[in-house]
Amino acid sequence: MKALVYHGPGVKAWEDVPAPKILSDTDAIVRVDAVTICGSDLHILKGDVPAVTDGRILGHEAVGTVENVGAGVKTVKIGDRVLVSCITSCGTCRFCRERRYGQCLGGGGWILGHKIDGTQAEYVRVPFADTSTYPVPAGVADEQILMLADILPTGYEVGVLNGTVQPGDVVVVVGAGPVGLAAIMGARLFSPSHIVAIDLADSRLEAAKQFGADVVVNNSREDAEAVVAGLTGGLGADVTIEAVGLPATFEQAVRLARPGGHIANIGVHGQPVTLHLEELWIRDVTITTGLVDTYTTPTLLRLVMSHQLDAARFVTHHFALDEFEKAYDVFARAGDTGALKVVLTRT
Amino acid sequence: MKALVYHGPGVKAWEDVPAPKILSDTDAIVRVDAVTICGSDLHILKGDVPAVTDGRILGHEAVGTVENVGAGVKTVKIGDRVLVSCITSCGTCRFCRERRYGQCLGGGGWILGHKIDGTQAEYVRVPFADTSTYPVPAGVADEQILMLADILPTGYEVGVLNGTVQPGDVVVVVGAGPVGLAAIMGARLFSPSHIVAIDLADSRLEAAKQFGADVVVNNSREDAEAVVAGLTGGLGADVTIEAVGLPATFEQAVRLARPGGHIANIGVHGQPVTLHLEELWIRDVTITTGLVDTYTTPTLLRLVMSHQLDAARFVTHHFALDEFEKAYDVFARAGDTGALKVVLTRT
Amino acid sequence: MKALVYHGPGVKAWEDVPAPKILSDTDAIVRVDAVTICGSDLHILKGDVPAVTDGRILGHEAVGTVENVGAGVKTVKIGDRVLVSCITSCGTCRFCRERRYGQCLGGGGWILGHKIDGTQAEYVRVPFADTSTYPVPAGVADEQILMLADILPTGYEVGVLNGTVQPGDVVVVVGAGPVGLAAIMGARLFSPSHIVAIDLADSRLEAAKQFGADVVVNNSREDAEAVVAGLTGGLGADVTIEAVGLPATFEQAVRLARPGGHIANIGVHGQPVTLHLEELWIRDVTITTGLVDTYTTPTLLRLVMSHQLDAARFVTHHFALDEFEKAYDVFARAGDTGALKVVLTRT
Amino acid sequence: MKALVYHGPGVKAWEDVPAPKILSDTDAIVRVDAVTICGSDLHILKGDVPAVTDGRILGHEAVGTVENVGAGVKTVKIGDRVLVSCITSCGTCRFCRERRYGQCLGGGGWILGHKIDGTQAEYVRVPFADTSTYPVPAGVADEQILMLADILPTGYEVGVLNGTVQPGDVVVVVGAGPVGLAAIMGARLFSPSHIVAIDLADSRLEAAKQFGADVVVNNSREDAEAVVAGLTGGLGADVTIEAVGLPATFEQAVRLARPGGHIANIGVHGQPVTLHLEELWIRDVTITTGLVDTYTTPTLLRLVMSHQLDAARFVTHHFALDEFEKAYDVFARAGDTGALKVVLTRT
């Protein structure tokens, strides 16, 4: 079969590789019908993720059709249309039983396209299939469901739920890239009074408005603290969500939260940040971090089915499966292309 | 001044009475600018509330202007435009410090138009003014704010929050009168996947759709259990809210909840109900009851200000203050008149 | 092998039956080392549980040694010492993924000694072994761990956690049988200011004191409402726990709760109860019901290991495995024998 | 009257000053019967708290007798025995209504001995007396209640409750000074499986055992990470509590928490800390900070009354009121004197 293979920093190829086989009796082999590219795939390609080695097939998001299952697979059947989630769950370890699948101690967590071959291929082997795939309801488009593989649960769980967004809140989202937009869309489900999006790019701020922000601040020329103070009687935001992954944006997110406020970090950070405990010790703040667990996938499916979430809004570009080179290029140059999520479909 | 005075079952009059005076240093005297009638006022008029005696001025909802304050009032000033809430809070007792103002042990709770003279008058004395009134922001219409005096916090706190409505839930509201509609409007803030309204009157079900229900069931000719089963894979609703106050509707609300579901009672009940513990003991249900505390008033104000809640939607009829007889008549014959909330305004 | 077999109302026998075999690849066969009898086994013997039919081996609690496992069992190994829990969990259905194992939709729930053969035997087949057994740590006695099969998680989850017991609370437990005592022991973990035990038998109330109650009330001659009022400034208890299963005791539990209080039902009820909503609608109460899920088993294991829970305190009588007739007799006549839990051990 | 007056860094005196008078109608004048010294008084004396200026009477903890009340004081009466809490609450601002009294916007918060004259005097003026004092029940010693003025609610709210300690948890407390000991005592209320105390002084670790720690680690010669790993299967602690206020100890508290764990900061920090988000972003941690609100004072009173908390255990030294110089000296040299809390009593 064909797959998108990583060959060290900066090098990838859509090339022939052996088709995956069942290695454990809880595996399923899934034919990939639709797949997307994640910001973390770009990180991997830069060489920032040492666990990914030469020869690895990338990708951790797919919608597909079950081609084969191991003898121990109980609920997933050949022919089922399934969502392949970015997080694999053994289903039996301590953390899986606490719904903290991202921290799975039994061989799961984020492994697809990372520690084992991933979804950017014609077929993918999915371990622990019963607890790591989700049935796709009839009548929903693949590309809507595909957004539930990573970006929507990440924004919703790590941003909105960890941040405990409530009706009437003033919510600030620092960073209006795809994950920040997912946080905005997820926050809107709780009817905050205001969602303030902060970014450096006007085009992203324009997108933020489409996704539900009612106030936007360009960090390069506007004063976010003054804007938030104006909305909150000078107190600060109820919830701030960091969706960039840099010290400056994290520190801004902390600064913009009110006494008693929540700061939810989604950003993938590569270096330490300074926490001003000399000011914060007395301010009653709560700071959370987290890898997505995808425990809300069934909820998000219901929200898509009932038109509470317009998941397809993320999809800006469509490609055929064998156009991975072009798709990566468009996605990597998002500033120019306006790409949020690109979808590659089996034709 | 003029006031609407209760003179025993079935008898009321808009008549001259002495203007209220400050009796305690924490009182405020408020000039009533807008006032409404509650379903409980109708109950009182039937003689169902023995605590209300001959001579009592009715009413527990108003928006007005502060005319005078006692020496101990700190934050409320003469000339302030305020919401007079149905619940009065002493601010210092155990329950008030726990935000359970409806159970105030210090002389508050539901007292206006019940144990002391109420708001259906040209002026009203409001005890514990600092903790029992809320400043009205500039730029909002009185009649919007007036809906926060009772009906919106009742639906939101006792129905939606006690019921713990969450995004993606299937929510059932039994009874689509004004309080049931408030619960529907409040539930919508949490983006449930479906809100099912149940009633006997098609006109109320039509209103329910306007307020946010996407499925309606006429109990007189449709099978609510089948409808809810169809929406929930046979499991039952995540949350059911009882907004009628009769044994049959409460028992229906219990029956429609799924294993692990919540049943939130808002209805004012006059008789016991049968609880089928022989079926329920094993079903993991949670049943809540409650009097409104109005602790969400600041949140609801923010939601109205930011257009997340269209509070004015409740207002079907307008009258001048001296048209109380007519307003009561229209409100009492809601089946014919389509009245939800009537507003009487100082002219 | 030998097993305790049900042969219709009132009839049971310790008799030869075929040894269990692996029927599904997720099964384990466990050699029973220690087993106990539950109050629900007595209910079954009276004929009150129609799902239990002639020929069924009874029992749903055991500690044992794994004799064999199916090909799909991943974490449980032959020779492992395990706790066999009263609740079987498929691990993949909606409710199992929400830790609501008692409501398992995938073939689990309470099935042992109910819908399939149980633990009162020399060997037992345990379905879904990976998610339905728990490893027994070294250095703990079988009979301590055996109390985690049903009684301790039932009291803790359905009574204490559902009732949300908090430090400083006044907690009332109605019924001081084994499950009530488990609720008392579990409540003590949260340092309530008082635990009031209510029963009709002085011997049970004496046991209640040993398990952590500091106030006892004999319902046959003392006034529980006066006692609770005296402890709570007339308000009522923060949490009441019903551990009997009769209308009168449930209604007492409701009556004893304060405004804003919680009533947690553990009792297995055979008939409806009257809920006085005409008084309760305004009192802000929360009523919960529930079947145990055993999701706290790992926590309870840690509490036993660290000597926070003295689980062995329940064990009043010891027998050999082939003394089931005698053990049932002693357990059934608890009023005379003082039996709380009887343990039968392989010798 | 006599009072302990601050005269700039390093200078204090027990000297004659004018007796306090009622300045606002919600004030009370309280005769100080028992008073203590807080670690923050030592900070003030070093000149670290610029808001405290020459002439200020120090102290924010007292038990006393009400000598006089303003006309607006409703529930506090002359002759009442009261606890004067370190936090003053206006009772009407947004934060006070949310029980976040430490952040009071209406003139309260931590003001005694800070922004206004404090309790280390024969008499003290207490603003907002109805919401800033608590009645002392009969039959409890002053010195027990005095521990509820600051240290016990600080350890309990900011450490234990913010950290969400639960039964069975492994809890680490970094720093075994008085506040750390209060956190240990408060954590014990929730029956954790282990409480690990970490400090540099063996004498403090010995005290930690008396207060409920079952494992102690001397940071100067033992490896805390290895100890915690040994107790937790290598995962890390469920909850870590920082009770020192230095970068190194905060960073240790963060490092010792497991994936999904909580880090509760109590320490008063004077400089920023480094937060290793490059490791933490993926670890699902929750970090909280906070000033005490004293909202648990009524709960703590019930726990002292019912002997769940032995508050007097903190009191190591007793003095007469006019021995402030000596008391400060003993408290400041805690390393030598073993002082935890010193109590000065009117004789």
PDB file of N, CA and C in Angstrom, chain A residues 24-26 71-75 89 91-92 94 96-99 101 128 130-134 302, chain C residues 24-26 71-75 89 91-92 94 96-99 101 128 130-134 302:
ATOM      1  N   SER A  24      -1.799  -8.112  17.361  1.00  0.00           N
ATOM      2  CA  SER A  24      -2.368  -8.519  18.649  1.00  0.00           C
ATOM      3  C   SER A  24      -3.844  -8.794  18.410  1.00  0.00           C
ATOM      4  N   ASP A  25      -4.438  -9.670  19.211  1.00  0.00           N
ATOM      5  CA  ASP A  25      -5.824 -10.074  18.913  1.00  0.00           C
ATOM      6  C   ASP A  25      -6.830  -8.966  19.170  1.00  0.00           C
ATOM      7  N   THR A  26      -6.401  -7.848  19.780  1.00  0.00           N
ATOM      8  CA  THR A  26      -7.330  -6.724  19.953  1.00  0.00           C
ATOM      9  C   THR A  26      -7.146  -5.655  18.873  1.00  0.00           C
ATOM     10  N   ALA A  71      -8.984 -11.702  16.893  1.00  0.00           N
ATOM     11  CA  ALA A  71      -9.948 -12.610  17.514  1.00  0.00           C
ATOM     12  C   ALA A  71     -10.502 -12.057  18.823  1.00  0.00           C
ATOM     13  N   GLY A  72      -9.770 -11.146  19.442  1.00  0.00           N
ATOM     14  CA  GLY A  72     -10.216 -10.614  20.726  1.00  0.00           C
ATOM     15  C   GLY A  72     -11.042  -9.355  20.621  1.00  0.00           C
ATOM     16  N   VAL A  73     -11.306  -8.904  19.417  1.00  0.00           N
ATOM     17  CA  VAL A  73     -12.113  -7.693  19.240  1.00  0.00           C
ATOM     18  C   VAL A  73     -13.586  -8.070  19.343  1.00  0.00           C
ATOM     19  N   LYS A  74     -14.329  -7.399  20.227  1.00  0.00           N
ATOM     20  CA  LYS A  74     -15.694  -7.833  20.547  1.00  0.00           C
ATOM     21  C   LYS A  74     -16.777  -7.002  19.874  1.00  0.00           C
ATOM     22  N   THR A  75     -16.614  -5.676  19.874  1.00  0.00           N
ATOM     23  CA  THR A  75     -17.740  -4.844  19.466  1.00  0.00           C
ATOM     24  C   THR A  75     -17.540  -4.257  18.072  1.00  0.00           C
ATOM     25  N   SER A  89      -6.577   3.565  23.758  1.00  0.00           N
ATOM     26  CA  SER A  89      -6.850   3.249  25.158  1.00  0.00           C
ATOM     27  C   SER A  89      -6.879   1.749  25.370  1.00  0.00           C
ATOM     28  N   GLY A  91      -8.020   0.329  27.944  1.00  0.00           N
ATOM     29  CA  GLY A  91      -9.311   0.033  28.552  1.00  0.00           C
ATOM     30  C   GLY A  91      -9.254  -0.629  29.915  1.00  0.00           C
ATOM     31  N   THR A  92      -8.080  -1.018  30.363  1.00  0.00           N
ATOM     32  CA  THR A  92      -8.041  -1.725  31.646  1.00  0.00           C
ATOM     33  C   THR A  92      -7.094  -1.121  32.683  1.00  0.00           C
ATOM     34  N   ARG A  94      -5.238   1.674  35.210  1.00  0.00           N
ATOM     35  CA  ARG A  94      -5.802   2.623  36.149  1.00  0.00           C
ATOM     36  C   ARG A  94      -6.310   3.879  35.458  1.00  0.00           C
ATOM     37  N   CYS A  96      -7.003   4.446  32.237  1.00  0.00           N
ATOM     38  CA  CYS A  96      -8.127   4.219  31.311  1.00  0.00           C
ATOM     39  C   CYS A  96      -9.429   4.052  32.082  1.00  0.00           C
ATOM     40  N   ARG A  97      -9.380   3.390  33.249  1.00  0.00           N
ATOM     41  CA  ARG A  97     -10.609   3.216  34.019  1.00  0.00           C
ATOM     42  C   ARG A  97     -11.058   4.537  34.638  1.00  0.00           C
ATOM     43  N   GLU A  98     -10.155   5.508  34.719  1.00  0.00           N
ATOM     44  CA  GLU A  98     -10.531   6.857  35.189  1.00  0.00           C
ATOM     45  C   GLU A  98     -10.818   7.797  34.024  1.00  0.00           C
ATOM     46  N   ARG A  99     -10.909   7.260  32.811  1.00  0.00           N
ATOM     47  CA  ARG A  99     -11.187   8.030  31.603  1.00  0.00           C
ATOM     48  C   ARG A  99     -10.037   8.968  31.229  1.00  0.00           C
ATOM     49  N   TYR A 101      -7.494   8.561  29.263  1.00  0.00           N
ATOM     50  CA  TYR A 101      -6.907   7.672  28.253  1.00  0.00           C
ATOM     51  C   TYR A 101      -5.571   8.188  27.732  1.00  0.00           C
ATOM     52  N   PHE A 128      -6.120  -2.112  20.401  1.00  0.00           N
ATOM     53  CA  PHE A 128      -7.236  -1.952  21.350  1.00  0.00           C
ATOM     54  C   PHE A 128      -8.457  -1.371  20.641  1.00  0.00           C
ATOM     55  N   ASP A 130     -11.562  -2.013  20.321  1.00  0.00           N
ATOM     56  CA  ASP A 130     -12.865  -1.807  20.965  1.00  0.00           C
ATOM     57  C   ASP A 130     -12.918  -0.505  21.754  1.00  0.00           C
ATOM     58  N   THR A 131     -11.808  -0.106  22.320  1.00  0.00           N
ATOM     59  CA  THR A 131     -11.809   1.092  23.160  1.00  0.00           C
ATOM     60  C   THR A 131     -11.086   2.279  22.514  1.00  0.00           C
ATOM     61  N   SER A 132     -10.665   2.102  21.253  1.00  0.00           N
ATOM     62  CA  SER A 132      -9.921   3.189  20.598  1.00  0.00           C
ATOM     63  C   SER A 132     -10.554   3.651  19.295  1.00  0.00           C
ATOM     64  N   THR A 133     -11.685   3.081  18.943  1.00  0.00           N
ATOM     65  CA  THR A 133     -12.434   3.580  17.784  1.00  0.00           C
ATOM     66  C   THR A 133     -13.864   3.869  18.227  1.00  0.00           C
ATOM     67  N   TYR A 134     -14.564   4.652  17.418  1.00  0.00           N
ATOM     68  CA  TYR A 134     -15.937   5.015  17.739  1.00  0.00           C
ATOM     69  C   TYR A 134     -16.777   4.808  16.497  1.00  0.00           C
ATOM     70  N   ARG A 302     -22.743  13.441  19.548  1.00  0.00           N
ATOM     71  CA  ARG A 302     -24.141  13.865  19.700  1.00  0.00           C
ATOM     72  C   ARG A 302     -24.319  15.325  19.321  1.00  0.00           C
TER      73      ARG A 302
ATOM     74  N   SER C  24     -16.075 -17.935  27.050  1.00  0.00           N
ATOM     75  CA  SER C  24     -15.707 -16.806  26.199  1.00  0.00           C
ATOM     76  C   SER C  24     -14.229 -16.528  26.441  1.00  0.00           C
ATOM     77  N   ASP C  25     -13.547 -15.979  25.452  1.00  0.00           N
ATOM     78  CA  ASP C  25     -12.094 -15.838  25.606  1.00  0.00           C
ATOM     79  C   ASP C  25     -11.690 -14.783  26.627  1.00  0.00           C
ATOM     80  N   THR C  26     -12.662 -14.012  27.142  1.00  0.00           N
ATOM     81  CA  THR C  26     -12.323 -13.055  28.200  1.00  0.00           C
ATOM     82  C   THR C  26     -12.657 -13.598  29.593  1.00  0.00           C
ATOM     83  N   ALA C  71      -8.153 -16.907  26.018  1.00  0.00           N
ATOM     84  CA  ALA C  71      -7.091 -16.365  25.173  1.00  0.00           C
ATOM     85  C   ALA C  71      -7.134 -14.846  25.106  1.00  0.00           C
ATOM     86  N   GLY C  72      -8.279 -14.241  25.361  1.00  0.00           N
ATOM     87  CA  GLY C  72      -8.396 -12.794  25.253  1.00  0.00           C
ATOM     88  C   GLY C  72      -8.131 -12.061  26.554  1.00  0.00           C
ATOM     89  N   VAL C  73      -7.794 -12.784  27.606  1.00  0.00           N
ATOM     90  CA  VAL C  73      -7.521 -12.133  28.889  1.00  0.00           C
ATOM     91  C   VAL C  73      -6.089 -11.613  28.867  1.00  0.00           C
ATOM     92  N   LYS C  74      -5.911 -10.323  29.148  1.00  0.00           N
ATOM     93  CA  LYS C  74      -4.607  -9.685  28.948  1.00  0.00           C
ATOM     94  C   LYS C  74      -3.813  -9.488  30.240  1.00  0.00           C
ATOM     95  N   THR C  75      -4.484  -9.019  31.289  1.00  0.00           N
ATOM     96  CA  THR C  75      -3.719  -8.589  32.461  1.00  0.00           C
ATOM     97  C   THR C  75      -3.794  -9.603  33.598  1.00  0.00           C
ATOM     98  N   SER C  89     -17.943  -6.146  34.624  1.00  0.00           N
ATOM     99  CA  SER C  89     -17.918  -4.993  33.721  1.00  0.00           C
ATOM    100  C   SER C  89     -17.352  -5.388  32.367  1.00  0.00           C
ATOM    101  N   GLY C  91     -16.388  -3.362  30.165  1.00  0.00           N
ATOM    102  CA  GLY C  91     -15.260  -2.458  29.918  1.00  0.00           C
ATOM    103  C   GLY C  91     -15.380  -1.613  28.666  1.00  0.00           C
ATOM    104  N   THR C  92     -16.377  -1.854  27.833  1.00  0.00           N
ATOM    105  CA  THR C  92     -16.431  -1.092  26.582  1.00  0.00           C
ATOM    106  C   THR C  92     -17.752  -0.365  26.344  1.00  0.00           C
ATOM    107  N   ARG C  94     -21.086   2.095  26.954  1.00  0.00           N
ATOM    108  CA  ARG C  94     -21.178   3.476  27.411  1.00  0.00           C
ATOM    109  C   ARG C  94     -21.079   3.597  28.920  1.00  0.00           C
ATOM    110  N   CYS C  96     -19.928   1.418  31.173  1.00  0.00           N
ATOM    111  CA  CYS C  96     -18.625   1.011  31.719  1.00  0.00           C
ATOM    112  C   CYS C  96     -17.583   2.094  31.495  1.00  0.00           C
ATOM    113  N   ARG C  97     -17.644   2.781  30.354  1.00  0.00           N
ATOM    114  CA  ARG C  97     -16.659   3.832  30.110  1.00  0.00           C
ATOM    115  C   ARG C  97     -16.920   5.038  30.997  1.00  0.00           C
ATOM    116  N   GLU C  98     -18.135   5.150  31.544  1.00  0.00           N
ATOM    117  CA  GLU C  98     -18.442   6.217  32.510  1.00  0.00           C
ATOM    118  C   GLU C  98     -18.281   5.727  33.950  1.00  0.00           C
ATOM    119  N   ARG C  99     -17.700   4.538  34.133  1.00  0.00           N
ATOM    120  CA  ARG C  99     -17.467   3.931  35.449  1.00  0.00           C
ATOM    121  C   ARG C  99     -18.766   3.544  36.141  1.00  0.00           C
ATOM    122  N   TYR C 101     -20.405   0.765  36.204  1.00  0.00           N
ATOM    123  CA  TYR C 101     -20.354  -0.652  35.838  1.00  0.00           C
ATOM    124  C   TYR C 101     -21.633  -1.410  36.218  1.00  0.00           C
ATOM    125  N   PHE C 128     -15.312 -11.348  31.506  1.00  0.00           N
ATOM    126  CA  PHE C 128     -14.607 -10.052  31.421  1.00  0.00           C
ATOM    127  C   PHE C 128     -13.579  -9.933  32.558  1.00  0.00           C
ATOM    128  N   ASP C 130     -10.500  -9.220  32.936  1.00  0.00           N
ATOM    129  CA  ASP C 130      -9.578  -8.080  33.082  1.00  0.00           C
ATOM    130  C   ASP C 130     -10.228  -6.894  33.771  1.00  0.00           C
ATOM    131  N   THR C 131     -11.507  -6.720  33.550  1.00  0.00           N
ATOM    132  CA  THR C 131     -12.176  -5.547  34.125  1.00  0.00           C
ATOM    133  C   THR C 131     -13.138  -5.912  35.258  1.00  0.00           C
ATOM    134  N   SER C 132     -13.154  -7.168  35.654  1.00  0.00           N
ATOM    135  CA  SER C 132     -14.096  -7.589  36.703  1.00  0.00           C
ATOM    136  C   SER C 132     -13.408  -8.242  37.892  1.00  0.00           C
ATOM    137  N   THR C 133     -12.090  -8.313  37.867  1.00  0.00           N
ATOM    138  CA  THR C 133     -11.350  -8.781  39.045  1.00  0.00           C
ATOM    139  C   THR C 133     -10.289  -7.735  39.387  1.00  0.00           C
ATOM    140  N   TYR C 134      -9.800  -7.818  40.607  1.00  0.00           N
ATOM    141  CA  TYR C 134      -8.785  -6.872  41.069  1.00  0.00           C
ATOM    142  C   TYR C 134      -7.668  -7.656  41.733  1.00  0.00           C
ATOM    143  N   ARG C 302      -6.504   0.635  48.749  1.00  0.00           N
ATOM    144  CA  ARG C 302      -5.464   1.470  49.347  1.00  0.00           C
ATOM    145  C   ARG C 302      -5.792   1.800  50.807  1.00  0.00           C
TER     146      ARG C 302
END
